[in-house]
Tab-separated table of C-alpha atoms in Angstrom:
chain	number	residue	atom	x	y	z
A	1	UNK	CA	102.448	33.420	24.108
A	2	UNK	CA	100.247	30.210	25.080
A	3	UNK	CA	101.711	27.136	24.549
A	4	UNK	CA	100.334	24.042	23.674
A	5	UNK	CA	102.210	20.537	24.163
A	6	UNK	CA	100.707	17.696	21.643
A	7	UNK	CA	101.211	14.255	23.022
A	8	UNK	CA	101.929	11.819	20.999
A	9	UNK	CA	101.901	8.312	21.956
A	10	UNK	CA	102.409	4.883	19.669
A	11	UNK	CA	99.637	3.991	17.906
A	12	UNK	CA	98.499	7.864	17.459
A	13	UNK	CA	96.258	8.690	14.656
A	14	UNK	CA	98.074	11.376	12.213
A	15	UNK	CA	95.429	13.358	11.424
A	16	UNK	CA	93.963	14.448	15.000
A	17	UNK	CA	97.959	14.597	15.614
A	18	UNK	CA	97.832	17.279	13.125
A	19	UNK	CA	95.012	19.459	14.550
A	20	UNK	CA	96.581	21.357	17.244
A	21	UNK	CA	99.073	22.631	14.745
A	22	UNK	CA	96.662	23.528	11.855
A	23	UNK	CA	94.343	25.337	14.031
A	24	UNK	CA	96.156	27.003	16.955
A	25	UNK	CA	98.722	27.713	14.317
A	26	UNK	CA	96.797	29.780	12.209
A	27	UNK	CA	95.546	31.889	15.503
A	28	UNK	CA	97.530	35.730	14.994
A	29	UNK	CA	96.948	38.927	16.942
A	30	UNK	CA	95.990	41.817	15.092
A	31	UNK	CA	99.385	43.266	14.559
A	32	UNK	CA	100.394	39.515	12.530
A	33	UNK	CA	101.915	37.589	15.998
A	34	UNK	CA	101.398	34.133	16.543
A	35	UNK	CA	99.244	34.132	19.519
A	36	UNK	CA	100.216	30.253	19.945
A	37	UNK	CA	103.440	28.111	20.057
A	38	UNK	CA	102.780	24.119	19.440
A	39	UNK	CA	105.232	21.191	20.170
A	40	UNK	CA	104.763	18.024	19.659
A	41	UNK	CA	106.183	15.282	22.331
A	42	UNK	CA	106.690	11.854	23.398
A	43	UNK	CA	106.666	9.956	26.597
A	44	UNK	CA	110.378	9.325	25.701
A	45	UNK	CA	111.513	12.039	23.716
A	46	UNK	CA	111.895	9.684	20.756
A	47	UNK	CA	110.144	8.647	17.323
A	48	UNK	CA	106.871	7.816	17.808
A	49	UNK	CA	104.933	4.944	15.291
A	50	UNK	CA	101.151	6.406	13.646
A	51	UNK	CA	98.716	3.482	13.554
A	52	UNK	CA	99.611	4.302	9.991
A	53	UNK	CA	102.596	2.551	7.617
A	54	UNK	CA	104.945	5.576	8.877
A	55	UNK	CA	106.802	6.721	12.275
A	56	UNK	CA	107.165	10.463	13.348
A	57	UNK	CA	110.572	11.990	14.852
A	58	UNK	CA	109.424	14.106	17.752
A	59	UNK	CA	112.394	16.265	19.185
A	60	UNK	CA	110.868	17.108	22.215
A	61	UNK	CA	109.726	15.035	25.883
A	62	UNK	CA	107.633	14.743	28.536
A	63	UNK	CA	109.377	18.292	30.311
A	64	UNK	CA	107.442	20.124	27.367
A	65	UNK	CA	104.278	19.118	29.635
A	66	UNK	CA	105.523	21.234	32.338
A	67	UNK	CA	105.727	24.772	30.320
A	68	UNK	CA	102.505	24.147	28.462
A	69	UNK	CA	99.236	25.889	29.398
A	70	UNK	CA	97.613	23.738	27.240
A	71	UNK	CA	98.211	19.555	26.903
A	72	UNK	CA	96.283	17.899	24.211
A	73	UNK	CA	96.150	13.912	23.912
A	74	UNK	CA	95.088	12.930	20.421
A	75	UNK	CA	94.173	9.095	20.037
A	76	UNK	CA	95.364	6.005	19.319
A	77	UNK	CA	94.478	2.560	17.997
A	78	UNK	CA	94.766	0.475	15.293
A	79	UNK	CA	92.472	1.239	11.450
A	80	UNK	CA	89.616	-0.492	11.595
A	81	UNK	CA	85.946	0.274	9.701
A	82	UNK	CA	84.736	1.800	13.365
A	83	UNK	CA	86.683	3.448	15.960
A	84	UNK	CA	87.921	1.250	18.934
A	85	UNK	CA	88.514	1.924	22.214
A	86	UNK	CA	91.748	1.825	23.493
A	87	UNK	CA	92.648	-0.250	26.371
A	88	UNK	CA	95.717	0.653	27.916
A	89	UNK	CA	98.312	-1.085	29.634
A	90	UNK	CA	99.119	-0.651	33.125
A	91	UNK	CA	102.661	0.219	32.285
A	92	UNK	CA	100.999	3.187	29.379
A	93	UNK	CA	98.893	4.454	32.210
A	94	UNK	CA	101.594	4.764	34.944
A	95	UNK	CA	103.813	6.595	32.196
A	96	UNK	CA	100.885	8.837	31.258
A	97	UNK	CA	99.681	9.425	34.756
A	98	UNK	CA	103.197	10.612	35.495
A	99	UNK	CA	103.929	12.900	32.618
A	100	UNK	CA	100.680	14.480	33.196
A	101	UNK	CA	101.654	15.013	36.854
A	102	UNK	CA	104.335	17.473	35.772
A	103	UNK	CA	101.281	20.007	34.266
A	104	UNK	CA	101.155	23.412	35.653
A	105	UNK	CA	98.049	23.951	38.312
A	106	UNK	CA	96.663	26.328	36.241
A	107	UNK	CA	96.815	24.449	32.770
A	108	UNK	CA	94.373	23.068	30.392
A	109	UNK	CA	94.321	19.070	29.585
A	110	UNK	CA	92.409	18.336	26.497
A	111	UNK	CA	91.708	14.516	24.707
A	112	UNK	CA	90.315	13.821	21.271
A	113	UNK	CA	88.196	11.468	20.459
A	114	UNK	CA	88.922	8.281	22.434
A	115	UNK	CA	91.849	10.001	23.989
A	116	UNK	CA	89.247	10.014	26.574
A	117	UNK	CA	90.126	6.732	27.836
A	118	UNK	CA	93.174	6.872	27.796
A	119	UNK	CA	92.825	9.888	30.637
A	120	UNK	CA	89.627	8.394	32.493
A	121	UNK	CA	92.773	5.864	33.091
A	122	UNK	CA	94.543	8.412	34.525
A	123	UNK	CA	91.903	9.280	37.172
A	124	UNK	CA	92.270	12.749	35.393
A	125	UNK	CA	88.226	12.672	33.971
A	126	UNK	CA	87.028	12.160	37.963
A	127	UNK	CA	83.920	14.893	38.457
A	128	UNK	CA	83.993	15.961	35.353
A	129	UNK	CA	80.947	15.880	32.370
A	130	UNK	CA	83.099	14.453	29.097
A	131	UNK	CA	82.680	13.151	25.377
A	132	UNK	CA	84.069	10.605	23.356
A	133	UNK	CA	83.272	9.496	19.991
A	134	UNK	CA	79.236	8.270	20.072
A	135	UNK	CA	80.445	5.091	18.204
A	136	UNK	CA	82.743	4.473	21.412
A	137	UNK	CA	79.973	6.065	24.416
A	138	UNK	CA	78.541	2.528	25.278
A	139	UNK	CA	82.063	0.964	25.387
A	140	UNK	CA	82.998	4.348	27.781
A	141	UNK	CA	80.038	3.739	30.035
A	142	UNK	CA	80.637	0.126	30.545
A	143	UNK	CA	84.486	0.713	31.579
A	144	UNK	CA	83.938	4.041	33.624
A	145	UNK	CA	80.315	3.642	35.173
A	146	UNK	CA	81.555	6.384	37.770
A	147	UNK	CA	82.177	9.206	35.289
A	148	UNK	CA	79.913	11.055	33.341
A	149	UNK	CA	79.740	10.737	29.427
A	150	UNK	CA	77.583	13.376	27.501
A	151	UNK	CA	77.562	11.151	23.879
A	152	UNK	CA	75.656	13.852	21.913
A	153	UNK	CA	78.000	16.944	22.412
A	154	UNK	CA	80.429	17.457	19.838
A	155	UNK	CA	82.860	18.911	22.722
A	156	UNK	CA	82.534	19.325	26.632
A	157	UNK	CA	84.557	22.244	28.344
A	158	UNK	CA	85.072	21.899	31.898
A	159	UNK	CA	87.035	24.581	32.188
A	160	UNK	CA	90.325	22.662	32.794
A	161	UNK	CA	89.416	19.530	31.338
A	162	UNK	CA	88.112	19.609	27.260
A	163	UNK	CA	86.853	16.479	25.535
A	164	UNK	CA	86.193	16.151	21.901
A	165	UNK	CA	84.240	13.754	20.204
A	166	UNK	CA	85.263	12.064	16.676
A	167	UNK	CA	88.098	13.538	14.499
A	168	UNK	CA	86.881	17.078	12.984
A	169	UNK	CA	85.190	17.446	16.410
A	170	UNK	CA	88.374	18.205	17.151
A	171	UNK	CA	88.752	21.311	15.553
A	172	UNK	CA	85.741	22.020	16.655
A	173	UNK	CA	87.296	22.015	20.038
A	174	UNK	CA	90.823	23.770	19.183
A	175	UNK	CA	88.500	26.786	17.289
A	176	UNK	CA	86.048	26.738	20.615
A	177	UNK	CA	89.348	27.341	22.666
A	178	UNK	CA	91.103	30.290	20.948
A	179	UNK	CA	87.511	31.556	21.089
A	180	UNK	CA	87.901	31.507	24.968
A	181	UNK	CA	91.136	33.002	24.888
A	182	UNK	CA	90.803	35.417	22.293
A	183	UNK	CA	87.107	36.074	21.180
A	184	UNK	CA	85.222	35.169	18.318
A	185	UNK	CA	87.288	37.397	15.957
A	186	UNK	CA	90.100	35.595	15.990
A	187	UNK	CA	88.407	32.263	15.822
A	188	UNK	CA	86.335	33.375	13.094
A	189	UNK	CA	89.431	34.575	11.104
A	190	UNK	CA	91.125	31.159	11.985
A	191	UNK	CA	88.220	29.237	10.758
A	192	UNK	CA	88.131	30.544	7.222
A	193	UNK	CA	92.038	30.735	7.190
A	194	UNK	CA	91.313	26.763	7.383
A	195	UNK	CA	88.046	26.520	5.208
A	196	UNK	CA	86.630	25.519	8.482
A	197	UNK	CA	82.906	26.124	9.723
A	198	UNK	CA	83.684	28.643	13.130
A	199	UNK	CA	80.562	26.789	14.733
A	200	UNK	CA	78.757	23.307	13.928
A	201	UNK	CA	75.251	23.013	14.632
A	202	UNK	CA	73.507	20.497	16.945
A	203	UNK	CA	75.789	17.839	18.270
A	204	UNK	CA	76.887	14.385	17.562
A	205	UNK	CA	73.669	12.591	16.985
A	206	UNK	CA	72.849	14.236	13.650
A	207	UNK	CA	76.012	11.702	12.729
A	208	UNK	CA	74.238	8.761	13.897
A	209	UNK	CA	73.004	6.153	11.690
A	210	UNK	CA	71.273	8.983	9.552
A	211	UNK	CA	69.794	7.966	6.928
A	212	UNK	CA	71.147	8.706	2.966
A	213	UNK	CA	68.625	11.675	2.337
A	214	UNK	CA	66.864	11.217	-1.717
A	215	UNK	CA	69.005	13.372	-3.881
A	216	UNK	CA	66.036	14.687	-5.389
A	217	UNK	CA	65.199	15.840	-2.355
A	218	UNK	CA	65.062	19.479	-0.680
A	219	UNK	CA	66.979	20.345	1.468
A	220	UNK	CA	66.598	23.230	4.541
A	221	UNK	CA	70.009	24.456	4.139
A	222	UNK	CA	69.776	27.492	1.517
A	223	UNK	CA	66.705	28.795	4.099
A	224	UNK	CA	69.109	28.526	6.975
A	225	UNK	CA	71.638	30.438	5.056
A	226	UNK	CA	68.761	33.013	3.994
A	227	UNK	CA	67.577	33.275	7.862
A	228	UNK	CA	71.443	33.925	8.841
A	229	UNK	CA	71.450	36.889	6.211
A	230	UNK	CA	68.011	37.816	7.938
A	231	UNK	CA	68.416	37.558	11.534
A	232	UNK	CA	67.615	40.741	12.537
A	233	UNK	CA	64.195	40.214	10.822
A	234	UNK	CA	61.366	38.729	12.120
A	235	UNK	CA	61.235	35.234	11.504
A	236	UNK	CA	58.513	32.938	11.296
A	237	UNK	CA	58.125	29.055	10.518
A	238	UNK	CA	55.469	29.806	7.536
A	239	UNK	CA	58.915	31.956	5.801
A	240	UNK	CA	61.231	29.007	5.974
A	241	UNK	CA	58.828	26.523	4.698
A	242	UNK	CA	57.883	28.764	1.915
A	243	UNK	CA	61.805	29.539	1.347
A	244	UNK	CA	62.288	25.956	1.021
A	245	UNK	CA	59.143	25.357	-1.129
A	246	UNK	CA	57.997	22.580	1.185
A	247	UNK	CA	55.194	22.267	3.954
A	248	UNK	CA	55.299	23.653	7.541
A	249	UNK	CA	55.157	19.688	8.142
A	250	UNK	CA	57.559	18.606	6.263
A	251	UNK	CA	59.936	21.637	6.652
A	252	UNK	CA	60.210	20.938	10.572
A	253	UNK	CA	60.210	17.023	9.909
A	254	UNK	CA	63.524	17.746	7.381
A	255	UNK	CA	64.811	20.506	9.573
A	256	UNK	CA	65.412	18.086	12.780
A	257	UNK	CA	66.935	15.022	10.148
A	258	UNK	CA	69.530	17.591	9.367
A	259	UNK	CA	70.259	19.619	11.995
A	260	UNK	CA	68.876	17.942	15.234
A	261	UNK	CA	67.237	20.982	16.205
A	262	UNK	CA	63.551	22.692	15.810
A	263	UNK	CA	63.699	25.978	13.620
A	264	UNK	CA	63.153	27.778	16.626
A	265	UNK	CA	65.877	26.502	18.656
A	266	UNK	CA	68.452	26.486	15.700
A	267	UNK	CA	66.869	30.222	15.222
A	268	UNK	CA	67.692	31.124	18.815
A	269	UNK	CA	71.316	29.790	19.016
A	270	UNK	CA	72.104	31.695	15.881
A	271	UNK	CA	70.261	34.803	17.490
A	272	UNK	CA	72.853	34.303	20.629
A	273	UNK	CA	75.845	33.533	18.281
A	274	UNK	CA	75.572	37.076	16.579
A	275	UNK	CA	74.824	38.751	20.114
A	276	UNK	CA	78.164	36.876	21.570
A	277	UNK	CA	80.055	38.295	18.299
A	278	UNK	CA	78.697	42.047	18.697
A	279	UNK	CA	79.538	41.975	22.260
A	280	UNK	CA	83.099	41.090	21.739
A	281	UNK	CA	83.480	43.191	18.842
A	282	UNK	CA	81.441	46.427	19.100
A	283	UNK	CA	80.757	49.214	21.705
A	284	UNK	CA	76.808	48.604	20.650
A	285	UNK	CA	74.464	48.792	23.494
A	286	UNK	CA	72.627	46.002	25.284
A	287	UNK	CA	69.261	47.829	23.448
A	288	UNK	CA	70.940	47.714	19.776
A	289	UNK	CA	72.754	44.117	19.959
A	290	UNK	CA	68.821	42.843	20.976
A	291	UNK	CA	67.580	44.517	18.111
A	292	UNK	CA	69.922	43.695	15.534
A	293	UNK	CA	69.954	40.378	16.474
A	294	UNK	CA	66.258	39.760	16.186
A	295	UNK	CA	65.920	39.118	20.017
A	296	UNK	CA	63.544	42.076	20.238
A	297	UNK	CA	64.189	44.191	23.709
A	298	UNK	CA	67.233	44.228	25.761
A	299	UNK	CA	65.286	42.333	28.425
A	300	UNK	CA	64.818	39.508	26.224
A	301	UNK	CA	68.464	38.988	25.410
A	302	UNK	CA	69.696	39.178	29.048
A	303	UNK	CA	66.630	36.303	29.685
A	304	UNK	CA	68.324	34.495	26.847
A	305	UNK	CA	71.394	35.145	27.929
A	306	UNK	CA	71.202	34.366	31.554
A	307	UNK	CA	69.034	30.869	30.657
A	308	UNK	CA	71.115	29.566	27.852
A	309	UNK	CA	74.953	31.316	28.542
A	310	UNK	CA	74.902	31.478	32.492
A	311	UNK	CA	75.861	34.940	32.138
A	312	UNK	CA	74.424	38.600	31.466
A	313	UNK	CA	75.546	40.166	28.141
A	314	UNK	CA	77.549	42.778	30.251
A	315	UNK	CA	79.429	40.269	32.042
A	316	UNK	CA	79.975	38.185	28.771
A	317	UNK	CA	81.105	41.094	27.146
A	318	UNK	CA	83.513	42.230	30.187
A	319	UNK	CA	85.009	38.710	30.028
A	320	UNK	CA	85.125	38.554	25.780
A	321	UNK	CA	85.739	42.311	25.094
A	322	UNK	CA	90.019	42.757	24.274
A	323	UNK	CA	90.449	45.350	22.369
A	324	UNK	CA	87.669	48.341	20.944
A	325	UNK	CA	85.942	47.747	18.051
A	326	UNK	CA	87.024	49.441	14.443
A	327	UNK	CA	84.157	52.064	13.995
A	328	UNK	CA	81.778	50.266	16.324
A	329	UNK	CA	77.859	50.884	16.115
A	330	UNK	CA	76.706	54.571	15.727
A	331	UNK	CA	74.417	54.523	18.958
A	332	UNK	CA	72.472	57.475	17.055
A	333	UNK	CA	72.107	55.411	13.963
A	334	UNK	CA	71.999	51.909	14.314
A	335	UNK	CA	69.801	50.871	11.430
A	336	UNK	CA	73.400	52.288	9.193
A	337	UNK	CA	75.106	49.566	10.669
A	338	UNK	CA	72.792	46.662	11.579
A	339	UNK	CA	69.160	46.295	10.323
A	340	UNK	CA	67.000	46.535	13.112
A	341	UNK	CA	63.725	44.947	13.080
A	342	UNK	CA	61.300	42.497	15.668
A	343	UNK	CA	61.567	39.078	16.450
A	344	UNK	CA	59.786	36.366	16.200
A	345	UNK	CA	61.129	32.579	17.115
């Protein structure tokens, strides 16, 4: 079993406290196991005050960093109408620099939000690409000119090292990792246990200073949901903006303003999301999963693949595949599983 150790230091916030929990917590193998075991812990073992009007008991100390394979650091700081960053004191970051010292080599450190401070502190952030909250990325910049900050992401995996940005980016991050341990299945299954989305579109600048859309207004999200029903199909700009009863114009002027992305580039992620999810889940060939997907020829998706994943869809699917699927594709057949048409982007 995996197990994560949640640090929680005074000041933390309760609800990104919570997250690990919730989401890692709700992560079970097919045969009903937890596939997870969370504890919480202190620097000291002891009760721990929320930047909130109440103080945790936490039952467990720093020696919990030692068997984790995972260590998350939520943030801290006081309420205030923005985040702020935290600026620890010297004494915080010796104590933090030490507990963290006791991590396995092979385990995972993760911050939330402006945890990342806390750990660029720590020296631990040194050569790695990271995200904070974007309300908190010029504050970052000025105090760690040496490190580099990627504001727009809504998480950054470094393989050992995972930053999140703002609070719910968070679970972004905890669903992103059981997806790396355990495949989209089970983080799929997690996310609706939760009423969560299992993947946000675009990244953190479709939260910034966007402007209150006019409720009479349309809106591109029922033709997004109609293109996810219709991904196999071919596609075209015209179809959305007729879907949406709007102009090609204003269509892609409204689609960016909501989702950060041009129709053909939110088009293509979802066309990669659904080829990542066959290939961990069915025995389909390369030739089926580019079909169904709406990526045309196999060639196509391992161009995709290679340019946008780093990997071919064989290797991505000898990484991702854990168990065989239920049923699978019939290779004879595949239009009785998956409709199979062209593609057009």
């Amino acid at each position: 079993m995996h197990r994560v150790a949640v640090l929680a230091l005074d000041g933390v916030w309760p609800f990104e406290l919570a997250i690990p929990a919730r989401i890692f917590g709700a992560a079970f193998d097919p045969d009903g196991r937890p596939l997870y075991q969370v504890t919480t812990c202190s620097l000291d073992g002891g009760p721990v005050r929320t930047n909130t009007d109440y103080t945790i008991t936490v039952e467990h100390g720093p020696e919990a960093i030692a068997d984790a394979d995972t260590v998350v650091l939520p943030p801290i700081g006081a309420i205030v109408p923005a985040p702020r960053a935290p600026n620890p004191p010297a004494p915080l970051t010796a104590a933090l620099t030490t507990a963290l010292s006791q991590m396995r080599p092979t385990g995972r450190l993760v911050s939330l939000c402006g945890a990342a401070f806390l750990l660029a502190a720590t020296g631990r952030l040194q050569g790695r690409s990271v995200t904070t909250h974007w309300l908190l990325a010029a504050e970052f910049r000025h105090r760690h000119p040496d490190l580099t900050l990627d504001s727009d992401v809504l998480f950054s995996d470094e393989g050992d090292v995972l930053t999140a940005a703002g609070a719910a980016a968070g679970i972004d991050l905890c669903l992103h990792l059981i997806r790396r341990d355990h495949g989209s299945d089970i983080a799929n299954q997690v996310a609706r246990h939760c009423v969560s989305a299992p993947y946000r579109d675009g990244g953190q600048r479709q939260f910034i200073r966007r402007p209150t859309p006019d409720p009479a207004a349309a809106t591109t999200e029922p033709s997004r949901r109609w293109a996810l029903e219709h991904l196999n199909e071919r596609i075209t700009l015209s179809q959305l903006a007729v879907h949406s009863r709007l102009s090609v114009r204003s269509f892609t002027r409204r689609f960016r303003e909501e989702v950060n992305q041009t129709p053909g580039q939110w088009l293509l992620q979802q066309r990669l999301e659904r080829a990542r999810t066959l290939l961990e889940s069915t025995d389909a060939s390369i030739e089926h999963i580019s079909s169904a997907c709406g990526l045309g020829t196999a060639c196509s998706l391992r161009l995709h693949f290679r340019r946008h994943i780093g990997v071919s869809p064989s290797a991505y699917r000898r990484t991702f595949r854990t168990r065989p699927a239920p049923g699978g594709i019939r290779p004879e057949n595949p239009g009785r599983d998956l409709r199979v048409t062209g593609s057009d982007d």
